[in-house]
Short mmCIF file of C-alpha atoms in Angstrom, two decimals:
data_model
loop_
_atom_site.label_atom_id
_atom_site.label_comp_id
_atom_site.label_asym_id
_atom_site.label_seq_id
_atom_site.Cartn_x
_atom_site.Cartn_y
_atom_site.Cartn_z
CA UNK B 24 -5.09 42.78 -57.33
CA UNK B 25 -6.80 39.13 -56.77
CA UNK B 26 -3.11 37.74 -56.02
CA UNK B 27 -2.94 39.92 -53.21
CA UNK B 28 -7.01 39.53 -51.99
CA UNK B 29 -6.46 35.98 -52.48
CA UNK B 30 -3.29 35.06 -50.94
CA UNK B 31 -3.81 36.10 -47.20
CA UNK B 32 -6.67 33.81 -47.14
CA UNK B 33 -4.56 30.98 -48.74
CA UNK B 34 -1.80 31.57 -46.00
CA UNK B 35 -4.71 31.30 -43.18
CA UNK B 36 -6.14 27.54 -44.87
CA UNK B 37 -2.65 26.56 -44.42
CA UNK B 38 -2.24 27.06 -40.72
CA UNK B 39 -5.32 26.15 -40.14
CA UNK B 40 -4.38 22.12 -39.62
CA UNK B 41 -1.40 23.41 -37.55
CA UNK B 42 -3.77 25.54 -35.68
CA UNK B 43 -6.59 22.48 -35.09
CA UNK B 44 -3.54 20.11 -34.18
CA UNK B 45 -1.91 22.49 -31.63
CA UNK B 46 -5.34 23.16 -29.64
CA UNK B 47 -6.25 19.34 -30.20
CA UNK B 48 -3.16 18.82 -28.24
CA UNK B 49 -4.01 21.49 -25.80
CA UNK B 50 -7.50 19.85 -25.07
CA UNK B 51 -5.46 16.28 -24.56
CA UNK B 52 -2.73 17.92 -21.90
CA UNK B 53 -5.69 19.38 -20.40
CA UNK B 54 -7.75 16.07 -20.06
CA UNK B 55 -4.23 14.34 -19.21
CA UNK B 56 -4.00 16.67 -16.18
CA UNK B 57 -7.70 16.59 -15.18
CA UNK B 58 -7.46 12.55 -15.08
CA UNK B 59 -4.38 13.11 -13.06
CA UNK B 60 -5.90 15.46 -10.49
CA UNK B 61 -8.86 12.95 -10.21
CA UNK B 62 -6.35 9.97 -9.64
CA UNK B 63 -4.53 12.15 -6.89
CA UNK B 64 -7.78 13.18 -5.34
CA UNK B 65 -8.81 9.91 -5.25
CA UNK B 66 -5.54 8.49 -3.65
CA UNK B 67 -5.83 11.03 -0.91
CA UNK B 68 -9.39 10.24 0.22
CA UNK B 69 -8.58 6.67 -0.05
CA UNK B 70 -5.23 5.83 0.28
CA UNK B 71 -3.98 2.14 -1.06
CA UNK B 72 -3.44 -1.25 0.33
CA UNK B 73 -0.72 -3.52 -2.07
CA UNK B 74 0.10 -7.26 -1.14
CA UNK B 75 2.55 -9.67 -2.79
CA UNK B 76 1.16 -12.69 -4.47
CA UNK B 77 1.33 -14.65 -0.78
CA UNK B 78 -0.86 -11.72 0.39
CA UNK B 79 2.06 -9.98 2.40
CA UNK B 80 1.30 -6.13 2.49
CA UNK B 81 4.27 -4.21 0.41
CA UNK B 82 2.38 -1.03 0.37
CA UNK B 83 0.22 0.43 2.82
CA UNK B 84 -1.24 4.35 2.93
CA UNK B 85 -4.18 4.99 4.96
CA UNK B 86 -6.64 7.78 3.65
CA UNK B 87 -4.53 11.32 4.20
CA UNK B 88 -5.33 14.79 6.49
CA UNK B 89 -4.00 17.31 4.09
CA UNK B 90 -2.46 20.31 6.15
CA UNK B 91 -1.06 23.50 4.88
CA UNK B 92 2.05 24.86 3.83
CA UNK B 93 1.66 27.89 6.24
CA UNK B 94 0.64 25.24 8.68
CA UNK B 95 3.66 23.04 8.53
CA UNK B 96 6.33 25.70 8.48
CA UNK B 97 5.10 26.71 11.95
CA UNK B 98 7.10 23.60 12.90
CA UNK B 99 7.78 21.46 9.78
CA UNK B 100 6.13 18.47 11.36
CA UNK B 101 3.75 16.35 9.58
CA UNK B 102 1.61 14.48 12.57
CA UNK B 103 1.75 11.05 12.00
CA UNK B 104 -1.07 9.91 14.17
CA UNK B 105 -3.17 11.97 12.06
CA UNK B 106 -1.53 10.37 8.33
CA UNK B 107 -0.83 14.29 8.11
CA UNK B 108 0.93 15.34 4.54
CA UNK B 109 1.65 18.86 3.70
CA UNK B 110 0.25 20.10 0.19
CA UNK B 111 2.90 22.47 -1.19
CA UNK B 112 0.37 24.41 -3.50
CA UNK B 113 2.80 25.86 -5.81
CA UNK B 114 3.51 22.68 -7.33
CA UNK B 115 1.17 20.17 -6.10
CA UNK B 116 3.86 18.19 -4.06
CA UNK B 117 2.50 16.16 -1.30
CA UNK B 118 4.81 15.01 1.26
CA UNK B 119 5.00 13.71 4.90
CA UNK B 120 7.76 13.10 7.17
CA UNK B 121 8.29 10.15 8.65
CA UNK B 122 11.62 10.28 10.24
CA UNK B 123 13.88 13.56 9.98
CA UNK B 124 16.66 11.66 10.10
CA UNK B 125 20.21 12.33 12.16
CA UNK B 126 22.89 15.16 10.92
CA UNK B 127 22.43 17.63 8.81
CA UNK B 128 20.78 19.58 5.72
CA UNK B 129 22.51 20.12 3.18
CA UNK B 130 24.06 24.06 3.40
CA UNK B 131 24.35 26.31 0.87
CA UNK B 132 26.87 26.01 -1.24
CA UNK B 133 27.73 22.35 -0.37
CA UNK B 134 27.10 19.56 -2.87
CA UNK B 135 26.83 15.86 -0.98
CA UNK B 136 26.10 12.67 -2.45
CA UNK B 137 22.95 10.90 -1.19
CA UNK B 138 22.11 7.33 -0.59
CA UNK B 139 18.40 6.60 -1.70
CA UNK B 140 16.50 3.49 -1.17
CA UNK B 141 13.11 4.10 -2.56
CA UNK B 142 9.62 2.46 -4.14
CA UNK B 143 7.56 3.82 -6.59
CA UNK B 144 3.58 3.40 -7.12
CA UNK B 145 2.30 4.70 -10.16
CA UNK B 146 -1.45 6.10 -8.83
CA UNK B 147 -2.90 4.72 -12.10
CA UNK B 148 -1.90 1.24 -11.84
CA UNK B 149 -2.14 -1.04 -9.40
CA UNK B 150 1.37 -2.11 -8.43
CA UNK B 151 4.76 -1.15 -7.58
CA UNK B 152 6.44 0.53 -10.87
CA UNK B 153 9.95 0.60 -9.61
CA UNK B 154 12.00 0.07 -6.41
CA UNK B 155 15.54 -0.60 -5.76
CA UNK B 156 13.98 -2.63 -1.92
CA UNK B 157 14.08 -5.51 -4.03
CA UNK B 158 16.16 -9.15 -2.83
CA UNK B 159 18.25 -8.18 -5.71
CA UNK B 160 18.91 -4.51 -4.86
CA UNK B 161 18.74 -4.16 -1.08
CA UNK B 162 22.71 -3.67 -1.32
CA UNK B 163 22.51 -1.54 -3.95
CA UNK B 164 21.11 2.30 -2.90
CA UNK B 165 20.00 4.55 -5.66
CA UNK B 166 22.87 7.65 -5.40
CA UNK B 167 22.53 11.26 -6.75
CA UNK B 168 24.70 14.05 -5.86
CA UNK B 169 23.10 17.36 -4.70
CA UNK B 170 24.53 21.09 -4.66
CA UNK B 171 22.73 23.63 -3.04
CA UNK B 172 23.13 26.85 -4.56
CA UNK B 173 21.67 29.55 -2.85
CA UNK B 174 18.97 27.87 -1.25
CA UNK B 175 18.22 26.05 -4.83
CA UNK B 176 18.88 22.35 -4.84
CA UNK B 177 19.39 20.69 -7.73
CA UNK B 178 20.96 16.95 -8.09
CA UNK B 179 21.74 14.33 -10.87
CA UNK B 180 22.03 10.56 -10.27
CA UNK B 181 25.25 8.47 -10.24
CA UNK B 182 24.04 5.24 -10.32
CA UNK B 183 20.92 3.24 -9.26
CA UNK B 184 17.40 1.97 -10.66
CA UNK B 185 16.32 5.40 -11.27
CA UNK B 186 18.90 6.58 -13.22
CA UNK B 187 18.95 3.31 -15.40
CA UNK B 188 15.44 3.51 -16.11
CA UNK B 189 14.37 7.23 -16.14
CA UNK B 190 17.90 9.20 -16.65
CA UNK B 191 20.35 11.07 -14.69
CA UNK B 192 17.99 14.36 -14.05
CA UNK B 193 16.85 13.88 -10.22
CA UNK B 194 13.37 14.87 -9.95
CA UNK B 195 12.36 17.95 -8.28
CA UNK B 196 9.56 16.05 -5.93
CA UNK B 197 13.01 13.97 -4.78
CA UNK B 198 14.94 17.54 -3.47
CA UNK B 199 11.91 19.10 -1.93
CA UNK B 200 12.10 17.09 1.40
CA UNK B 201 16.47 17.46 1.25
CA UNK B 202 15.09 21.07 2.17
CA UNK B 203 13.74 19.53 5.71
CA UNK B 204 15.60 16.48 6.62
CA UNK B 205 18.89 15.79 8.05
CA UNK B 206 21.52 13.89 6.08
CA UNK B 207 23.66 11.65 7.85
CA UNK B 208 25.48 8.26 8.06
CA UNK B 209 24.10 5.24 10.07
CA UNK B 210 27.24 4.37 11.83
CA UNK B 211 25.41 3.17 14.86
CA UNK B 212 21.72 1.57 15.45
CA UNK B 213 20.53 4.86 16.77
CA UNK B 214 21.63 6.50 14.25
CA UNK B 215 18.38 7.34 12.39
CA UNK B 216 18.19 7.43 8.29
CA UNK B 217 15.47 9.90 7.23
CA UNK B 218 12.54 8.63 5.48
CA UNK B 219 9.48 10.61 3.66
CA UNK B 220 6.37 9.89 1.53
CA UNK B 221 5.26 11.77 -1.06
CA UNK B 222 2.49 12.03 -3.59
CA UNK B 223 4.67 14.02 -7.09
CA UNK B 224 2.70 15.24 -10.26
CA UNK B 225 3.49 15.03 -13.11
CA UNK B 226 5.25 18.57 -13.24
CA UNK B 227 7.56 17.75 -10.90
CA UNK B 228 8.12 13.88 -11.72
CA UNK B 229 10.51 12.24 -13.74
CA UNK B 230 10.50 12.19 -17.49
CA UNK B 231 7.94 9.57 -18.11
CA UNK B 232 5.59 11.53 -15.61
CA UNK B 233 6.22 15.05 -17.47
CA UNK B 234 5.64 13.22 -21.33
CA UNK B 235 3.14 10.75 -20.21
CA UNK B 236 1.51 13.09 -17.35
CA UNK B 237 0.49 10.58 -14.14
CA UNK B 238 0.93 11.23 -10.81
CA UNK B 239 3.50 8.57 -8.77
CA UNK B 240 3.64 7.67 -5.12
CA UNK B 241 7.31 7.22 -3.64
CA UNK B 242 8.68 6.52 0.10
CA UNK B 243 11.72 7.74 -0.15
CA UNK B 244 14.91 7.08 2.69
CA UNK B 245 18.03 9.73 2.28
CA UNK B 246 21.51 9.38 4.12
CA UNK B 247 24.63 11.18 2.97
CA UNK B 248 27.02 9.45 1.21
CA UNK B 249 31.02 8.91 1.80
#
């Protein structure tokens, strides 16, 4: 009869390190993603200025109006007079547009491959983190190819700085604005490339972002592909 008495309450003291280790990681995500929403918080009240060691700005983002999602699908414009992003609140995506670009989105059922030239600013750091707008990669656009299925985009990348560094899985901050800009080629001058900025979290970042949780800054230009 003591077996049986005793053994429940062995079983318990030997979950209980597995039990202390599983909310001590639960209290670390959750001050992970606290510091995050401070350091995003903080990025949209200020903004960020980032020069080059001969003082040349590189990176420039003026303290942001935050408008709606209900507000911006009245006409999907982000005012840029105003430094106006739209805060999609089901993810915490950030994003203004800065050119819609000429062409088309991309329809369901079509998968396209995209041209990306892009930089990326880690929000806890203070420089750029990646960037294929180097000397040494201006010829050389990230590309991904993107299916829309249903009204669900999804993409992978082909080639490019992102792939090399974070893997072939193409963010979901990078297919939210594919949703609201028009892809198409620059064949002439006035032929106009579509450019956004957005602010990503972690949950919708790469994989360093999701395992490492910080938030990233990226201006991001799309054109479709050949």
């Amino acid at each position: 009869m003591n077996f049986f008495r005793i053994f429940p309450l062995a079983a318990l003291v030997g979950l209980m390190p597995c039990l202390v280790a599983c909310n001590d990681d639960d209290d670390s995500y959750a001050e992970l993603r606290k510091t995050e929403r401070k350091l995003v918080a903080n990025f949209v009240a200020n903004g960020v200025t980032l020069t080059n060691s001969e003082g040349v700005s590189i990176l420039q983002v003026d303290p942001i109006n935050v408008i709606s999602q209900e507000e911006f699908e009245e006409d999907t414009v982000t005012d840029l007079s105003r430094n106006e992003y739209v805060l999609f609140s089901n993810t915490g995506l950030y994003m203004q547009i800065v050119r819609r670009g000429t062409g088309e989105v991309i329809k369901d059922g079509e998968s396209t491959a995209v041209l990306c030239r892009y930089l990326e600013y880690n929000l806890s750091g203070d420089s750029i983190q990646s960037s294929n707008r180097t000397l040494s990669t201006t010829t050389m656009p990230d590309i991904m190819n993107v299916t829309n299925s249903y009204g669900v985009l999804s993409g992978t990348f082909q080639s490019g700085v992102m792939r090399t560094i974070y893997g072939s899985s193409v963010p979901s901050a990078w297919l939210t604005p594919l949703q609201y800009v028009k892809l198409g080629r620059q064949e002439t001058p006035s032929d106009e490339v579509a450019l956004v900025r957005i602010i990503a979290p972690s949950s919708v970042g790469h994989t360093n972002q999701s395992s490492l949780v910080y938030p990233c800054f990226y201006e991001i230009s799309y054109q479709r592909g050949r």
